[in-house]
């Protein structure tokens, strides 16, 4: 009996997937026409020979499709459920920085190794440009009661961890290729082909 694997938490909706496909098709067509230096004065479809009396109309039409599909993709993208990209980032950052923050806590509150804290950057209070207030658990020696205390950290000390956390999101998760690659390809194609459109517009003026 086949085993059904659980879907990803950020699987695309069918509508967004359809708009993604359309946008990539028009974008890749524009890129192919540019790099192949395609001549659109005439086209041969197997035995059918098609000649364009106004080849510039093909450029206008392709640009119209590109802008339309780009807007449609953006609209569907904005209506998607929360992708939780930041949650993924902060969870990885917490894993990478937990021990370092815990050592900082021991410098402030010695002999409290078995009492930790969340050390979650999302829950840290901003007390300065780079300073964050961290909550932790500390056992009071005089009473033996475990209380919540705070200490401050400089988030610049975790720059390497933040970079590694973002690399984890970019390389080990499909957020970029799924959702943002179509935007990158679309704007790249439009930038590369901008001269064709501008020259046609200038010729009409």
Coordinates of N, CA and C in Angstrom, one line a residue:
X1 N 0.9 -1.2 0.0 CA 0.0 0.0 0.0 C 0.9 1.2 0.0
X2 N 0.7 2.2 -1.0 CA 1.6 3.3 -1.0 C 1.4 4.2 0.2
X3 N 2.5 4.8 0.6 CA 2.5 5.7 1.8 C 2.4 7.1 1.3
X4 N 1.4 7.8 1.8 CA 1.2 9.2 1.5 C 2.0 10.1 2.4
X5 N 2.9 10.9 1.7 CA 3.7 11.8 2.4 C 3.0 13.1 2.7
X6 N 3.2 13.7 3.9 CA 2.5 14.9 4.2 C 2.9 16.1 3.3
X7 N 2.0 16.9 2.9 CA 2.3 18.1 2.1 C 3.1 19.1 2.8
X8 N 3.7 20.0 2.1 CA 4.5 21.1 2.7 C 3.5 22.1 3.3
X9 N 4.0 22.8 4.3 CA 3.1 23.8 4.9 C 2.8 25.0 4.0
X10 N 3.6 25.1 2.9 CA 3.5 26.3 2.1 C 3.2 25.9 0.6
X11 N 2.5 24.7 0.4 CA 2.2 24.3 -0.9 C 1.3 25.4 -1.6
X12 N 1.6 25.6 -2.9 CA 0.9 26.6 -3.7 C -0.5 26.2 -3.9
X13 N -1.4 27.2 -3.9 CA -2.8 27.0 -4.4 C -2.8 26.8 -5.9
X14 N -3.8 26.1 -6.4 CA -3.9 25.8 -7.8 C -3.9 27.1 -8.6
X15 N -4.6 28.2 -8.1 CA -4.7 29.4 -8.8 C -3.3 30.1 -9.0
X16 N -2.6 30.1 -7.9 CA -1.2 30.7 -8.0 C -0.3 29.9 -8.9
X17 N -0.4 28.6 -8.8 CA 0.4 27.7 -9.6 C 0.1 28.0 -11.1
X18 N -1.1 28.2 -11.5 CA -1.5 28.5 -12.9 C -0.9 29.8 -13.3
X19 N -1.0 30.9 -12.5 CA -0.5 32.2 -12.9 C 1.0 32.1 -12.9
X20 N 1.7 31.4 -12.1 CA 3.1 31.2 -12.1 C 3.6 30.6 -13.4
X21 N 2.8 29.6 -13.9 CA 3.2 28.9 -15.1 C 3.0 29.9 -16.3
X22 N 1.9 30.7 -16.3 CA 1.7 31.6 -17.4 C 2.8 32.7 -17.4
X23 N 3.2 33.2 -16.3 CA 4.2 34.3 -16.2 C 5.5 33.7 -16.6
X24 N 5.9 32.5 -16.2 CA 7.2 32.0 -16.6 C 7.2 31.7 -18.1
X25 N 6.1 31.3 -18.7 CA 6.1 31.0 -20.1 C 6.4 32.3 -20.9
X26 N 5.7 33.4 -20.6 CA 5.9 34.6 -21.3 C 7.3 35.2 -21.1
X27 N 7.7 35.1 -19.8 CA 9.1 35.6 -19.5 C 10.2 34.8 -20.2
X28 N 10.0 33.5 -20.2 CA 11.0 32.7 -20.9 C 11.0 32.9 -22.4
X29 N 9.8 33.2 -23.0 CA 9.6 33.4 -24.4 C 10.4 34.7 -24.8
X30 N 10.2 35.7 -23.9 CA 10.9 37.0 -24.2 C 12.5 36.8 -24.1
X31 N 12.9 36.0 -23.1 CA 14.3 35.8 -23.0 C 14.9 35.0 -24.2
X32 N 14.1 34.0 -24.6 CA 14.5 33.2 -25.8 C 14.6 34.0 -27.0
X33 N 13.6 34.9 -27.2 CA 13.6 35.8 -28.4 C 14.8 36.7 -28.4
X34 N 15.2 37.1 -27.2 CA 16.4 38.1 -27.1 C 17.7 37.3 -27.4
X35 N 17.9 36.2 -26.7 CA 19.2 35.6 -26.8 C 19.3 34.8 -28.2
X36 N 18.2 34.4 -28.7 CA 18.3 33.7 -30.0 C 18.2 34.7 -31.2
X37 N 18.0 36.0 -30.9 CA 17.9 37.0 -31.9 C 16.8 36.6 -33.0
X38 N 15.7 36.1 -32.5 CA 14.6 35.6 -33.3 C 14.1 36.8 -34.2
X39 N 13.8 36.4 -35.5 CA 13.2 37.3 -36.4 C 11.7 37.0 -36.6
X40 N 10.9 37.9 -36.2 CA 9.4 37.7 -36.2 C 8.7 38.2 -37.5
X41 N 9.5 38.5 -38.5 CA 8.8 38.9 -39.8 C 8.0 37.8 -40.4
X42 N 8.5 36.6 -40.2 CA 7.7 35.4 -40.7 C 7.9 34.3 -39.7
X43 N 6.9 33.4 -39.7 CA 7.0 32.2 -38.9 C 6.5 31.0 -39.7
X44 N 7.2 29.9 -39.5 CA 6.8 28.6 -40.2 C 6.3 27.6 -39.2
X45 N 5.0 27.2 -39.3 CA 4.4 26.2 -38.5 C 4.2 25.0 -39.3
X46 N 5.3 24.1 -39.3 CA 5.3 22.9 -40.0 C 5.1 23.2 -41.5
X47 N 4.0 23.0 -42.1 CA 3.7 23.3 -43.5 C 3.0 24.6 -43.7
X48 N 2.7 25.3 -42.6 CA 1.9 26.5 -42.7 C 2.9 27.7 -42.6
X49 N 3.0 28.5 -43.5 CA 3.9 29.7 -43.5 C 3.1 30.9 -43.2
X50 N 3.5 31.6 -42.1 CA 2.8 32.8 -41.6 C 3.7 34.0 -41.8
X51 N 3.2 35.0 -42.4 CA 4.0 36.2 -42.6 C 3.3 37.4 -41.8
X52 N 4.0 38.1 -41.0 CA 3.4 39.2 -40.3 C 3.6 40.5 -41.0
X53 N 2.4 41.1 -41.4 CA 2.5 42.4 -42.0 C 3.0 43.5 -41.1
X54 N 2.7 43.4 -39.8 CA 3.2 44.3 -38.8 C 3.8 43.5 -37.7
X55 N 5.1 43.2 -37.8 CA 5.8 42.3 -36.8 C 5.9 43.0 -35.5
X56 N 5.8 44.3 -35.4 CA 5.8 45.0 -34.1 C 4.6 44.7 -33.3
X57 N 3.5 44.2 -33.9 CA 2.4 43.8 -33.1 C 2.7 42.6 -32.2
X58 N 3.5 41.8 -32.7 CA 3.9 40.6 -31.9 C 4.6 41.1 -30.6
X59 N 5.5 42.1 -30.7 CA 6.2 42.6 -29.5 C 5.2 43.2 -28.6
X60 N 4.3 44.1 -29.1 CA 3.3 44.7 -28.3 C 2.4 43.6 -27.5
X61 N 2.0 42.6 -28.3 CA 1.1 41.6 -27.7 C 1.9 40.8 -26.6
X62 N 3.1 40.5 -26.9 CA 3.9 39.8 -25.9 C 4.1 40.6 -24.6
X63 N 4.4 41.9 -24.8 CA 4.5 42.8 -23.6 C 3.2 42.9 -22.9
X64 N 2.1 42.9 -23.6 CA 0.8 43.0 -23.0 C 0.5 41.8 -22.1
X65 N 0.8 40.6 -22.7 CA 0.7 39.4 -21.9 C 1.6 39.3 -20.7
X66 N 2.8 39.8 -20.9 CA 3.7 39.8 -19.8 C 3.3 40.6 -18.6
X67 N 2.8 41.8 -18.9 CA 2.3 42.7 -17.8 C 1.1 42.1 -17.2
X68 N 0.2 41.6 -18.0 CA -1.1 41.0 -17.5 C -0.8 39.9 -16.6
X69 N 0.1 38.9 -17.0 CA 0.4 37.8 -16.2 C 1.2 38.2 -14.9
X70 N 2.0 39.2 -15.0 CA 2.7 39.7 -13.9 C 1.8 40.2 -12.8
X71 N 0.8 41.0 -13.3 CA -0.2 41.6 -12.3 C -1.0 40.5 -11.7
X72 N -1.4 39.5 -12.6 CA -2.2 38.4 -12.1 C -1.5 37.6 -11.0
X73 N -0.2 37.3 -11.3 CA 0.6 36.5 -10.4 C 0.8 37.3 -9.1
X74 N 1.0 38.6 -9.1 CA 1.1 39.4 -7.9 C -0.1 39.3 -7.1
X75 N -1.3 39.4 -7.8 CA -2.6 39.4 -7.1 C -2.8 38.1 -6.3
X76 N -2.5 37.0 -7.1 CA -2.7 35.7 -6.5 C -1.7 35.5 -5.3
X77 N -0.5 36.0 -5.5 CA 0.6 35.8 -4.5 C 0.2 36.5 -3.2
X78 N -0.4 37.7 -3.4 CA -0.8 38.5 -2.2 C -2.0 37.8 -1.4
X79 N -2.7 37.0 -2.1 CA -3.9 36.3 -1.5 C -3.5 35.0 -0.9
X80 N -2.3 34.6 -1.1 CA -1.8 33.3 -0.5 C -1.8 33.4 1.0
X81 N -2.0 32.2 1.7 CA -1.8 32.2 3.1 C -0.4 32.6 3.5
X82 N -0.2 32.9 4.8 CA 1.1 33.2 5.3 C 2.1 32.1 5.0
X83 N 3.2 32.5 4.3 CA 4.2 31.5 4.0 C 5.1 31.1 5.1
X84 N 5.0 31.9 6.2 CA 5.8 31.6 7.4 C 7.3 31.5 7.1
X85 N 7.7 32.4 6.2 CA 9.2 32.4 5.9 C 10.0 32.9 7.1
X86 N 9.4 34.0 7.7 CA 10.1 34.5 8.9 C 10.2 33.5 10.1
X87 N 9.1 32.8 10.2 CA 9.1 31.7 11.3 C 10.2 30.7 11.0
X88 N 10.3 30.3 9.8 CA 11.4 29.4 9.4 C 12.7 30.0 9.7
X89 N 12.9 31.2 9.4 CA 14.2 31.9 9.7 C 14.5 32.0 11.1
X90 N 13.5 32.4 11.9 CA 13.7 32.6 13.4 C 13.9 31.3 14.1
X91 N 13.2 30.2 13.6 CA 13.4 28.9 14.2 C 14.9 28.4 14.0
X92 N 15.4 28.6 12.8 CA 16.7 28.2 12.5 C 17.7 29.1 13.3
X93 N 17.4 30.4 13.3 CA 18.3 31.3 14.1 C 18.4 30.9 15.6
X94 N 17.2 30.5 16.1 CA 17.2 30.1 17.5 C 18.0 28.9 17.7
X95 N 18.0 27.9 16.8 CA 18.8 26.7 16.9 C 20.3 27.0 16.9
X96 N 20.6 28.0 16.0 CA 22.0 28.3 15.8 C 22.6 29.1 16.9
X97 N 21.8 29.9 17.6 CA 22.3 30.9 18.6 C 22.0 30.5 20.0
X98 N 21.2 29.4 20.3 CA 20.8 29.1 21.6 C 21.9 29.0 22.6
X99 N 22.9 28.2 22.3 CA 24.0 28.0 23.2 C 24.8 29.2 23.5
X100 N 25.0 30.1 22.5 CA 25.7 31.3 22.6 C 25.0 32.3 23.6
X101 N 23.6 32.4 23.4 CA 22.9 33.2 24.3 C 22.9 32.7 25.7
X102 N 22.8 31.4 25.8 CA 22.8 30.7 27.1 C 24.1 31.0 27.9
X103 N 25.2 31.0 27.1 CA 26.5 31.4 27.8 C 26.5 32.8 28.2
X104 N 25.9 33.7 27.4 CA 25.8 35.1 27.8 C 25.0 35.2 29.1
X105 N 23.9 34.4 29.2 CA 23.1 34.5 30.4 C 23.9 34.0 31.6
X106 N 24.8 33.0 31.4 CA 25.6 32.5 32.6 C 26.6 33.5 33.0
X107 N 27.0 34.4 32.1 CA 27.9 35.5 32.5 C 27.2 36.5 33.4
X108 N 25.9 36.6 33.2 CA 25.1 37.6 34.1 C 24.6 36.9 35.3
X109 N 24.2 35.7 35.1 CA 23.6 34.9 36.3 C 24.4 33.6 36.4
X110 N 25.5 33.6 37.1 CA 26.4 32.3 37.2 C 25.6 31.2 38.0
X111 N 26.1 30.0 37.7 CA 25.6 28.8 38.5 C 24.1 28.6 38.2
X112 N 23.6 28.9 37.0 CA 22.2 28.7 36.7 C 22.1 27.9 35.4
X113 N 23.0 26.9 35.3 CA 23.1 26.1 34.0 C 21.8 25.4 33.7
X114 N 21.1 24.9 34.7 CA 19.9 24.1 34.4 C 18.7 24.9 34.2
X115 N 18.8 26.2 34.3 CA 17.7 27.1 34.0 C 17.9 27.9 32.8
X116 N 17.1 27.7 31.8 CA 17.3 28.4 30.5 C 16.3 29.5 30.2
X117 N 15.9 29.5 29.0 CA 14.9 30.5 28.5 C 14.5 30.1 27.1
X118 N 13.6 30.9 26.5 CA 13.2 30.6 25.1 C 14.3 31.1 24.2
X119 N 14.9 32.2 24.4 CA 15.9 32.8 23.6 C 15.5 32.9 22.1
X120 N 14.2 33.3 22.0 CA 13.6 33.5 20.7 C 13.6 34.9 20.3
X121 N 14.2 35.3 19.2 CA 14.4 36.7 18.8 C 13.1 37.4 18.6
X122 N 12.0 36.6 18.3 CA 10.7 37.2 18.1 C 10.1 37.8 19.4
X123 N 10.5 37.2 20.5 CA 10.0 37.6 21.8 C 10.9 38.5 22.6
X124 N 12.0 38.9 22.0 CA 12.9 39.8 22.7 C 12.4 41.2 22.5
X125 N 12.5 42.0 23.6 CA 12.1 43.4 23.6 C 13.2 44.3 23.2
X126 N 12.9 45.2 22.2 CA 13.9 46.1 21.7 C 14.2 47.2 22.8
X127 N 15.4 47.3 23.2 CA 15.7 48.4 24.2 C 16.8 49.3 23.7
X128 N 17.2 49.2 22.4 CA 18.1 50.0 21.8 C 18.3 49.7 20.3
X129 N 19.1 50.4 19.6 CA 19.3 50.1 18.2 C 19.7 48.7 17.9
X130 N 20.6 48.2 18.7 CA 21.2 46.9 18.6 C 20.9 46.0 19.8
X131 N 20.4 46.6 20.9 CA 20.2 45.9 22.1 C 18.8 45.2 22.2
X132 N 18.8 44.0 22.7 CA 17.5 43.3 22.9 C 17.5 42.7 24.3
X133 N 16.3 42.8 24.9 CA 16.1 42.3 26.3 C 15.7 40.8 26.2
X134 N 16.4 39.9 26.9 CA 16.1 38.5 26.8 C 15.6 38.0 28.2
X135 N 14.5 37.3 28.2 CA 14.0 36.7 29.4 C 14.6 35.4 29.7
X136 N 14.8 35.1 30.9 CA 15.4 33.8 31.3 C 14.9 33.4 32.7
X137 N 15.1 32.1 33.1 CA 14.7 31.6 34.4 C 16.0 31.5 35.3
X138 N 15.8 32.1 36.5 CA 16.9 32.1 37.4 C 16.4 31.7 38.8
X139 N 17.2 30.8 39.5 CA 16.9 30.4 40.8 C 17.5 31.3 41.8
X140 N 16.7 31.9 42.7 CA 17.1 32.9 43.7 C 17.7 32.1 44.9
X141 N 19.0 32.3 45.2 CA 19.7 31.5 46.2 C 19.0 31.6 47.6
X142 N 18.6 32.8 47.9 CA 18.1 33.0 49.3 C 16.7 32.3 49.5
X143 N 15.9 32.3 48.5 CA 14.6 31.7 48.7 C 14.4 30.3 48.0
X144 N 15.3 30.1 47.0 CA 15.2 28.8 46.3 C 14.1 28.9 45.2
X145 N 13.5 30.0 45.0 CA 12.4 30.2 44.1 C 13.0 30.5 42.7
X146 N 12.4 29.9 41.7 CA 12.8 30.2 40.3 C 12.0 31.4 39.8
X147 N 12.7 32.4 39.4 CA 12.0 33.6 39.0 C 12.5 34.0 37.5
X148 N 11.7 34.8 36.9 CA 12.0 35.3 35.6 C 12.8 36.6 35.7
X149 N 14.0 36.5 35.1 CA 14.9 37.7 35.0 C 15.2 38.1 33.6
X150 N 15.8 39.2 33.4 CA 16.2 39.6 32.0 C 17.7 40.0 32.0
X151 N 18.2 40.0 30.8 CA 19.5 40.5 30.5 C 19.5 40.9 29.1
X152 N 20.5 41.8 28.7 CA 20.5 42.4 27.4 C 21.6 41.8 26.5
X153 N 21.4 41.7 25.2 CA 22.3 41.2 24.3 C 22.4 42.1 23.1
X154 N 23.6 42.1 22.5 CA 23.8 42.9 21.2 C 23.6 42.0 20.0
X155 N 22.6 42.3 19.2 CA 22.2 41.3 18.1 C 23.3 41.3 17.1
X156 N 24.2 42.2 17.1 CA 25.3 42.2 16.1 C 26.2 41.0 16.4
X157 N 26.2 40.4 17.6 CA 27.0 39.2 17.9 C 26.4 38.0 17.2
X158 N 25.2 38.1 16.6 CA 24.6 36.9 16.0 C 24.5 37.1 14.5
X159 N 25.3 38.0 13.9 CA 25.3 38.2 12.4 C 25.5 37.0 11.6
X160 N 26.5 36.2 12.0 CA 26.8 35.0 11.3 C 25.7 34.0 11.4
X161 N 25.1 33.9 12.5 CA 23.9 33.0 12.7 C 22.8 33.4 11.8
X162 N 22.6 34.8 11.7 CA 21.5 35.3 10.9 C 21.7 35.0 9.4
X163 N 23.0 35.1 9.0 CA 23.3 34.8 7.6 C 23.1 33.3 7.3
X164 N 23.5 32.5 8.2 CA 23.4 31.0 8.0 C 21.9 30.6 8.0
X165 N 21.1 31.3 8.9 CA 19.7 31.0 8.9 C 19.0 31.4 7.6
X166 N 19.4 32.6 7.0 CA 18.8 33.0 5.7 C 19.3 32.0 4.6
X167 N 20.5 31.6 4.7 CA 21.0 30.6 3.7 C 20.2 29.3 3.8
X168 N 19.9 28.9 5.0 CA 19.1 27.7 5.2 C 17.7 27.9 4.5
X169 N 17.1 29.0 4.7 CA 15.7 29.3 4.1 C 15.8 29.3 2.6
X170 N 16.9 29.9 2.1 CA 17.0 30.1 0.6 C 17.4 28.8 -0.1
X171 N 18.4 28.0 0.5 CA 18.9 26.8 -0.1 C 18.2 25.5 0.2
X172 N 17.7 25.4 1.5 CA 17.1 24.2 1.9 C 15.6 24.2 1.9
X173 N 15.0 25.3 1.5 CA 13.6 25.4 1.4 C 13.2 25.9 0.0
X174 N 12.0 25.7 -0.5 CA 11.7 26.1 -1.8 C 11.0 27.4 -2.0
X175 N 11.0 28.2 -0.9 CA 10.3 29.5 -1.0 C 10.7 30.4 -2.2
X176 N 12.1 30.4 -2.4 CA 12.6 31.3 -3.4 C 12.2 30.8 -4.8
X177 N 12.4 29.6 -5.1 CA 12.1 29.0 -6.4 C 10.6 28.9 -6.6
X178 N 9.9 28.7 -5.6 CA 8.4 28.6 -5.8 C 7.8 29.9 -6.0
X179 N 8.1 30.9 -5.1 CA 7.3 32.1 -5.1 C 8.0 33.3 -5.7
X180 N 9.3 33.4 -5.5 CA 10.0 34.7 -5.9 C 10.7 34.6 -7.2
X181 N 11.1 33.4 -7.6 CA 11.7 33.2 -8.9 C 10.9 33.7 -10.1
X182 N 9.6 33.5 -10.2 CA 8.8 34.1 -11.3 C 9.0 35.6 -11.4
X183 N 9.0 36.3 -10.2 CA 9.2 37.8 -10.2 C 10.6 38.1 -10.8
X184 N 11.6 37.4 -10.3 CA 12.9 37.7 -10.8 C 13.1 37.5 -12.3
X185 N 12.6 36.3 -12.8 CA 12.6 36.0 -14.2 C 11.8 37.1 -15.0
X186 N 10.6 37.4 -14.5 CA 9.8 38.4 -15.2 C 10.4 39.7 -15.4
X187 N 10.9 40.3 -14.3 CA 11.6 41.6 -14.3 C 12.9 41.6 -15.1
X188 N 13.6 40.5 -15.0 CA 14.8 40.3 -15.8 C 14.5 40.4 -17.3
X189 N 13.5 39.6 -17.7 CA 13.1 39.6 -19.1 C 12.6 41.0 -19.6
X190 N 11.8 41.7 -18.8 CA 11.3 43.0 -19.1 C 12.5 44.0 -19.2
X191 N 13.5 43.9 -18.4 CA 14.6 44.8 -18.4 C 15.4 44.5 -19.7
X192 N 15.7 43.3 -20.0 CA 16.5 42.9 -21.2 C 15.8 43.4 -22.5
X193 N 14.5 43.2 -22.5 CA 13.7 43.5 -23.7 C 13.2 44.9 -23.8
X194 N 13.5 45.8 -22.8 CA 13.0 47.1 -22.7 C 13.3 47.9 -24.0
X195 N 14.5 47.8 -24.5 CA 14.9 48.6 -25.7 C 14.0 48.3 -26.9
X196 N 13.6 47.0 -27.1 CA 12.7 46.7 -28.2 C 11.4 47.5 -28.1
X197 N 10.8 47.5 -26.9 CA 9.6 48.2 -26.7 C 9.8 49.7 -26.9
X198 N 10.8 50.2 -26.3 CA 11.1 51.7 -26.3 C 11.3 52.2 -27.7
X199 N 12.1 51.3 -28.5 CA 12.3 51.7 -29.9 C 11.1 51.7 -30.7
X200 N 10.2 50.8 -30.5 CA 8.9 50.8 -31.2 C 8.0 52.0 -30.8
X201 N 8.0 52.3 -29.6 CA 7.3 53.5 -29.1 C 7.8 54.8 -29.7
X202 N 9.2 54.9 -29.7 CA 9.8 56.0 -30.3 C 9.6 56.2 -31.8
X203 N 9.5 55.0 -32.5 CA 9.2 55.1 -33.9 C 7.8 55.5 -34.2
X204 N 6.9 55.4 -33.3 CA 5.5 55.8 -33.5 C 5.3 57.2 -33.2
X205 N 6.2 57.8 -32.4 CA 6.0 59.2 -32.0 C 6.5 60.2 -33.2

